[in-house]
Coordinates of C-alpha atoms in Angstrom, one line a residue:
M1 CA -20.1 -21.3 -6.1
K2 CA -16.8 -23.1 -7.5
K3 CA -18.1 -20.7 -11.1
F4 CA -17.8 -17.8 -8.5
I5 CA -14.3 -18.4 -7.4
F6 CA -13.1 -18.9 -10.4
L7 CA -14.5 -16.1 -12.1
A8 CA -13.5 -13.9 -9.1
F9 CA -10.0 -15.5 -9.9
L10 CA -10.2 -14.3 -13.2
G11 CA -11.4 -11.1 -12.4
S12 CA -8.9 -9.9 -9.8
T13 CA -5.9 -11.3 -12.2
H14 CA -7.0 -9.2 -15.2
L15 CA -7.5 -6.4 -13.0
L16 CA -3.5 -6.9 -12.1
N17 CA -2.3 -8.6 -15.4
S18 CA -1.2 -7.8 -18.8
C19 CA -3.6 -6.6 -21.8
I20 CA -3.2 -10.1 -23.9
S21 CA -3.9 -8.1 -27.1
S22 CA -1.3 -5.4 -26.5
N23 CA 1.7 -4.7 -28.5
N24 CA 5.4 -4.1 -27.5
M25 CA 6.8 -1.4 -29.5
N26 CA 10.1 -2.1 -31.1
Q27 CA 13.2 -1.0 -29.5
S28 CA 15.9 1.6 -30.7
L29 CA 18.5 -0.2 -32.9
E30 CA 21.1 2.5 -32.3
T31 CA 20.9 2.7 -28.4
N32 CA 19.2 -0.7 -27.6
E33 CA 16.9 1.6 -25.2
P34 CA 13.1 1.3 -25.0
I35 CA 11.4 3.9 -26.9
I36 CA 9.3 6.0 -24.9
T37 CA 5.8 6.8 -25.7
L38 CA 2.8 9.0 -25.0
A39 CA -0.9 8.0 -25.8
P40 CA -2.7 10.1 -28.3
N41 CA -3.6 13.5 -26.5
T42 CA -7.0 13.5 -28.2
P43 CA -10.2 11.7 -27.3
F44 CA -11.7 8.6 -29.2
D45 CA -14.1 9.9 -31.5
S46 CA -17.8 8.4 -32.1
N47 CA -16.3 5.8 -35.1
T48 CA -13.6 4.2 -33.1
I49 CA -13.0 0.9 -33.2
D50 CA -9.7 0.2 -31.6
G51 CA -7.0 2.2 -30.7
I52 CA -4.2 2.9 -27.9
L53 CA -5.9 4.0 -24.8
A54 CA -2.9 4.5 -22.4
T55 CA 0.8 3.8 -22.7
V56 CA 3.5 2.5 -19.6
G57 CA 7.4 3.0 -21.3
D58 CA 7.1 1.1 -24.6
Q59 CA 4.0 -0.8 -23.9
V60 CA 0.4 0.1 -25.0
I61 CA -3.1 -0.9 -23.5
L62 CA -5.7 -0.4 -26.3
F63 CA -9.1 0.3 -25.9
S64 CA -10.6 -3.0 -26.5
D65 CA -7.8 -4.8 -23.8
F66 CA -9.8 -2.0 -21.2
Q67 CA -13.0 -3.3 -22.7
Q68 CA -12.4 -6.8 -22.2
A69 CA -11.1 -6.3 -18.4
I70 CA -14.4 -4.3 -17.6
Q71 CA -16.3 -7.7 -19.0
V72 CA -13.9 -9.8 -17.0
A73 CA -14.9 -7.8 -13.9
T74 CA -18.5 -7.7 -14.3
Q75 CA -18.7 -11.0 -15.3
G76 CA -20.0 -9.9 -18.5
Q77 CA -22.6 -7.3 -17.2
S78 CA -21.4 -3.9 -18.4
N79 CA -19.3 -2.7 -21.0
V80 CA -17.4 0.6 -22.3
L81 CA -18.1 3.1 -25.2
P82 CA -15.4 5.1 -27.0
S83 CA -16.9 8.1 -25.7
G84 CA -16.6 6.7 -21.9
Q85 CA -20.2 5.8 -21.2
I86 CA -20.5 2.6 -19.0
V87 CA -23.8 0.4 -20.1
G88 CA -25.2 -2.2 -18.4
G89 CA -24.8 -3.4 -14.9
S90 CA -24.1 -1.4 -11.7
L91 CA -20.5 -0.4 -12.6
T92 CA -20.0 3.0 -11.7
P93 CA -17.2 5.2 -13.2
A94 CA -14.9 5.2 -10.0
Q95 CA -14.9 1.3 -10.3
A96 CA -14.2 1.3 -14.0
N97 CA -11.2 3.6 -13.3
Q98 CA -9.8 1.1 -10.8
V99 CA -10.1 -1.5 -13.6
L100 CA -8.3 1.0 -15.6
D101 CA -5.5 1.9 -13.0
G102 CA -5.6 -2.1 -12.7
L103 CA -4.3 -2.4 -16.3
I104 CA -1.3 0.3 -15.8
N105 CA 0.1 -1.1 -13.2
Q106 CA 0.3 -4.7 -14.2
K107 CA 2.1 -3.3 -17.2
V108 CA 4.2 -2.1 -15.4
L109 CA 5.1 -5.2 -13.0
Q110 CA 5.1 -6.5 -16.5
V111 CA 8.3 -4.4 -16.9
K112 CA 9.8 -4.9 -14.2
A113 CA 9.7 -9.0 -14.4
V114 CA 11.7 -8.3 -17.7
E115 CA 14.1 -6.1 -16.0
L116 CA 14.8 -8.8 -13.1
G117 CA 15.1 -11.8 -15.7
F118 CA 11.7 -13.4 -14.9
D119 CA 10.8 -16.4 -16.6
I120 CA 7.9 -19.0 -15.8
S121 CA 8.6 -22.3 -17.9
E122 CA 5.7 -23.7 -19.8
D123 CA 6.0 -27.0 -17.6
E124 CA 5.8 -25.1 -14.5
L125 CA 3.0 -22.8 -15.7
E126 CA 1.1 -26.0 -16.5
S127 CA 1.4 -27.9 -13.0
R128 CA 0.4 -24.6 -11.7
I129 CA -2.5 -24.4 -14.0
Q130 CA -3.6 -27.8 -13.0
E131 CA -2.7 -27.1 -9.2
F132 CA -5.2 -24.4 -9.2
L133 CA -7.8 -26.3 -10.8
K134 CA -7.5 -29.2 -8.6
Q135 CA -7.3 -26.8 -5.3
R136 CA -11.1 -25.6 -6.5
G137 CA -12.6 -28.9 -7.8
L138 CA -12.4 -27.7 -11.6
T139 CA -11.4 -29.8 -14.4
E140 CA -9.9 -28.4 -17.5
S141 CA -13.1 -29.5 -19.6
S142 CA -15.1 -27.4 -17.4
L143 CA -12.1 -24.4 -17.5
Q144 CA -12.9 -24.7 -21.0
S145 CA -16.6 -24.6 -20.7
Q146 CA -16.7 -21.5 -18.3
L147 CA -14.0 -19.5 -20.5
S148 CA -16.2 -20.2 -23.6
Q149 CA -19.3 -18.8 -22.1
M150 CA -16.9 -15.5 -21.2
G151 CA -15.9 -15.4 -24.8
R152 CA -12.1 -16.3 -23.8
S153 CA -9.3 -19.1 -25.1
V154 CA -7.6 -21.3 -22.7
D155 CA -4.5 -19.5 -24.3
D156 CA -5.7 -16.1 -23.1
Y157 CA -6.0 -17.7 -19.5
R158 CA -2.7 -19.1 -20.1
S159 CA -1.2 -15.7 -20.6
E160 CA -3.1 -14.2 -17.7
F161 CA -2.4 -16.9 -15.5
K162 CA 1.6 -16.7 -16.5
N163 CA 1.5 -12.8 -15.9
E164 CA -0.1 -13.3 -12.4
L165 CA 2.9 -15.5 -11.5
L166 CA 5.5 -13.3 -13.0
K167 CA 3.6 -10.6 -11.1
Q168 CA 4.1 -12.4 -7.5
Q169 CA 8.0 -13.1 -8.0
V170 CA 8.3 -9.3 -8.6
I171 CA 6.2 -8.3 -5.3
G172 CA 7.7 -11.1 -3.8
R173 CA 11.7 -9.8 -4.7
I174 CA 10.8 -6.2 -4.2
I175 CA 7.6 -5.5 -2.1
S176 CA 7.3 -8.6 0.9
P177 CA 11.0 -7.5 2.4
Q178 CA 10.0 -4.3 2.9
V179 CA 6.8 -5.5 5.0
T180 CA 8.0 -6.1 8.6
V181 CA 5.9 -5.2 11.6
T182 CA 7.5 -4.9 15.4
D183 CA 5.4 -5.5 18.3
D184 CA 5.4 -2.1 19.4
E185 CA 3.7 -1.0 16.0
I186 CA 1.1 -3.9 16.5
N187 CA 0.5 -2.6 19.9
N188 CA -0.2 0.6 19.1
F189 CA -2.2 -0.5 15.4
Y190 CA -4.6 -2.0 18.2
L191 CA -4.5 0.7 20.5
Q192 CA -5.4 3.0 17.6
Q193 CA -8.2 1.0 15.9
T194 CA -10.2 -0.1 19.2
G195 CA -9.3 2.7 21.7
S196 CA -9.3 0.3 24.5
V197 CA -6.7 2.2 26.5
K198 CA -8.0 0.7 30.0
Q199 CA -6.1 -2.4 28.7
V200 CA -2.9 -1.1 28.7
S201 CA -0.2 -1.7 31.4
T202 CA 2.4 0.2 30.9
V203 CA 3.6 3.0 28.5
K204 CA 6.9 3.6 27.4
L205 CA 8.1 7.5 26.8
R206 CA 11.3 9.4 26.1
S207 CA 11.2 12.7 27.5
L208 CA 12.7 16.1 27.5
L209 CA 12.9 18.9 30.2
L210 CA 13.3 22.3 30.5
K211 CA 13.0 24.4 33.6
I212 CA 11.0 27.5 32.8
P213 CA 12.9 30.6 34.1
E214 CA 10.8 32.9 36.8
N215 CA 10.5 35.9 34.9
L216 CA 9.0 34.0 31.7
S217 CA 6.3 31.6 34.4
S218 CA 3.5 33.9 32.9
N219 CA 4.2 33.4 29.3
P220 CA 6.7 29.9 28.7
N221 CA 5.6 29.7 25.4
S222 CA 8.0 33.0 24.9
F223 CA 11.2 31.1 26.4
R224 CA 13.6 30.6 23.2
P225 CA 14.2 26.9 24.1
I226 CA 10.7 25.6 23.6
Q227 CA 10.8 27.9 20.0
D228 CA 13.7 26.1 18.9
I229 CA 12.7 22.6 20.1
E230 CA 9.1 23.2 18.2
K231 CA 10.9 24.3 14.8
G232 CA 13.1 21.0 15.4
I233 CA 10.5 19.0 15.9
S234 CA 8.6 20.4 12.5
A235 CA 11.8 20.2 10.9
G236 CA 12.2 16.4 11.6
E237 CA 15.1 16.3 13.9
D238 CA 15.9 13.1 15.8
F239 CA 14.2 13.7 19.3
T240 CA 17.3 11.9 20.9
D241 CA 19.1 14.7 19.5
L242 CA 17.1 17.1 20.8
V243 CA 17.5 15.4 24.3
K244 CA 21.0 15.8 24.7
K245 CA 21.1 19.4 23.3
Y246 CA 17.7 20.8 25.6
S247 CA 17.2 18.7 27.9
M248 CA 17.8 20.0 31.7
A249 CA 17.4 16.8 33.5
S250 CA 20.7 15.9 35.4
D251 CA 21.1 12.1 33.2
A252 CA 19.6 13.6 30.1
T253 CA 23.3 12.6 28.5
E254 CA 23.5 9.6 29.7
T255 CA 20.0 8.0 29.5
E256 CA 19.1 10.2 26.0
G257 CA 15.8 11.2 27.8
L258 CA 14.3 7.2 27.8
L259 CA 12.0 6.3 30.9
P260 CA 11.5 3.3 32.6
P261 CA 7.6 2.2 31.4
R262 CA 5.3 4.3 32.8
S263 CA 1.4 3.3 34.0
L264 CA -1.7 5.2 33.1
S265 CA -1.7 6.4 36.1
E266 CA 1.3 8.4 36.1
L267 CA 0.9 9.9 33.1
P268 CA 0.0 13.4 32.8
P269 CA -3.8 13.9 31.8
V270 CA -2.8 15.5 28.6
L271 CA -0.9 12.9 27.4
R272 CA -3.0 9.8 28.7
E273 CA -6.1 11.3 26.7
K274 CA -3.8 11.7 23.4
L275 CA -2.7 7.8 23.8
S276 CA -5.1 5.9 21.1
N277 CA -4.2 8.6 18.5
L278 CA -0.3 8.7 19.1
K279 CA 1.5 6.9 16.2
I280 CA 5.1 5.6 17.2
N281 CA 7.9 7.9 17.7
Q282 CA 5.2 10.6 17.7
V283 CA 6.3 13.9 19.9
V284 CA 3.5 15.6 22.3
G285 CA 4.1 18.8 23.9
P286 CA 4.9 21.2 25.8
I287 CA 3.0 19.8 28.6
Y288 CA 3.2 22.4 31.4
I289 CA 3.4 20.9 34.9
G290 CA 4.6 23.3 37.9
S291 CA 7.4 25.2 36.7
S292 CA 8.4 22.9 34.3
A293 CA 7.4 22.1 30.1
F294 CA 8.1 18.6 29.3
F295 CA 8.0 17.0 25.9
F296 CA 7.5 13.7 25.3
Q297 CA 7.9 10.8 22.6
Y298 CA 5.5 8.0 22.6
L299 CA 7.7 5.0 22.0
G300 CA 5.1 2.1 22.8
A301 CA 2.3 0.7 24.8
N302 CA 2.4 -2.8 26.5
F303 CA -1.0 -4.7 27.6
S304 CA -2.1 -6.6 30.3
T305 CA -1.5 -10.1 30.8
G306 CA -5.0 -11.9 28.8
S307 CA -5.9 -8.8 27.3
D308 CA -8.0 -9.0 23.9
L309 CA -4.8 -8.3 21.8
E310 CA -3.1 -10.7 23.5
K311 CA -5.5 -13.5 22.3
N312 CA -6.2 -12.4 18.9
Y313 CA -2.1 -10.7 18.2
G314 CA -2.6 -12.8 15.1
N315 CA -5.0 -11.9 13.6
W316 CA -4.1 -8.4 14.6
K317 CA -0.8 -8.9 13.1
A318 CA -2.4 -9.8 10.0
K319 CA -4.2 -6.8 9.5
L320 CA -1.4 -4.6 10.1
Q321 CA 0.8 -6.8 7.6
E322 CA -2.1 -6.5 5.0
I323 CA -2.3 -2.7 5.2
K324 CA 1.4 -2.0 5.2
F325 CA 2.0 -4.5 2.0
T326 CA -0.6 -2.3 -0.2
E327 CA 1.2 0.8 1.3
R328 CA 4.3 -0.2 0.0
L329 CA 2.7 -1.9 -3.2
G330 CA 1.0 1.7 -4.4
E331 CA 4.2 3.6 -3.6
Y332 CA 6.2 1.2 -5.9
L333 CA 3.8 1.3 -8.5
N334 CA 3.3 5.4 -8.0
A335 CA 7.4 5.9 -8.3
E336 CA 7.8 3.0 -11.4
R337 CA 4.7 4.5 -13.3
S338 CA 6.3 8.2 -13.2
K339 CA 9.8 6.8 -14.0
L340 CA 7.9 5.0 -17.1
R341 CA 5.8 8.1 -17.8
A342 CA 2.5 6.1 -17.7
N343 CA 0.2 8.3 -20.1
V344 CA -4.0 7.9 -20.3
R345 CA -5.3 9.2 -23.0
P346 CA -7.9 11.9 -22.5
F347 CA -11.0 10.4 -21.6
V348 CA -13.9 10.7 -19.0
L349 CA -16.2 7.8 -17.8
A350 CA -19.4 8.6 -17.1
K351 CA -22.7 6.3 -16.7

């Protein structure tokens, strides 16, 4: 079991960590700016031993780096040929592409760590490695033995461990501060995941009221304000501004359409039926009630005391934070990959 945990750690870090054999290109002496290069636009030939597979700014990923990452991720069961054919094991082309994506993403984080001036001293690195081994009941001797079985050296391992620590520093500085969740978001996440509408005590809404002219009662959708409001919503206008501009409620300017919390029984059926699928700030409407048309902005739900959400609040919060973290990290990596002109050589993976 200890060996499995250790190998899993190596696999996960290698997917995101820099390739230990990759070379950095020289910077321009004239401009002192990094030379941006692109991976070759021709496939590897059948006799290729090694070569550039991908580039990220002035960083390169060699084909041998990719092969090593594949072997680590599959514990030596699979390999990839220059033709793109996957041999051995049960690794799929999609999973192999995820390994390559991991290598590219780590290069992005490596570049960012340099930009931010992050570094790990040898003393700190040694301390963190010893702490990791101790937590998992491993010794330096068992470390060396397992690395040897995988055809890797202690220096390789230290390099990857250091890159993992630098990655964590970048994520801690840039991504983690963006991962915040509110009580309303957690409540709504729980509602969307479980559909437990019956556990909802009250719903928070903002409303926009329009009174339909008698001559348009048979065709209320032709009422111009309704059309204008729908266009405004589609264009992303602030719903509060639309309330103040169009609502015919006497207190619209003062309350900005904010309603006291409503119980489920007080909600229009069409709104109640959509409740478990609504997102915070989503607008529903027009909903026709008598001679009036309503637009409702969903602001969140409150749950009954003793509900399943209340009992397991911490777990639901952690789940939502994890989802948001993955989204923010993905958005950041995609943006940085574009800035650094990340490029992959023509390479089709196949089983």
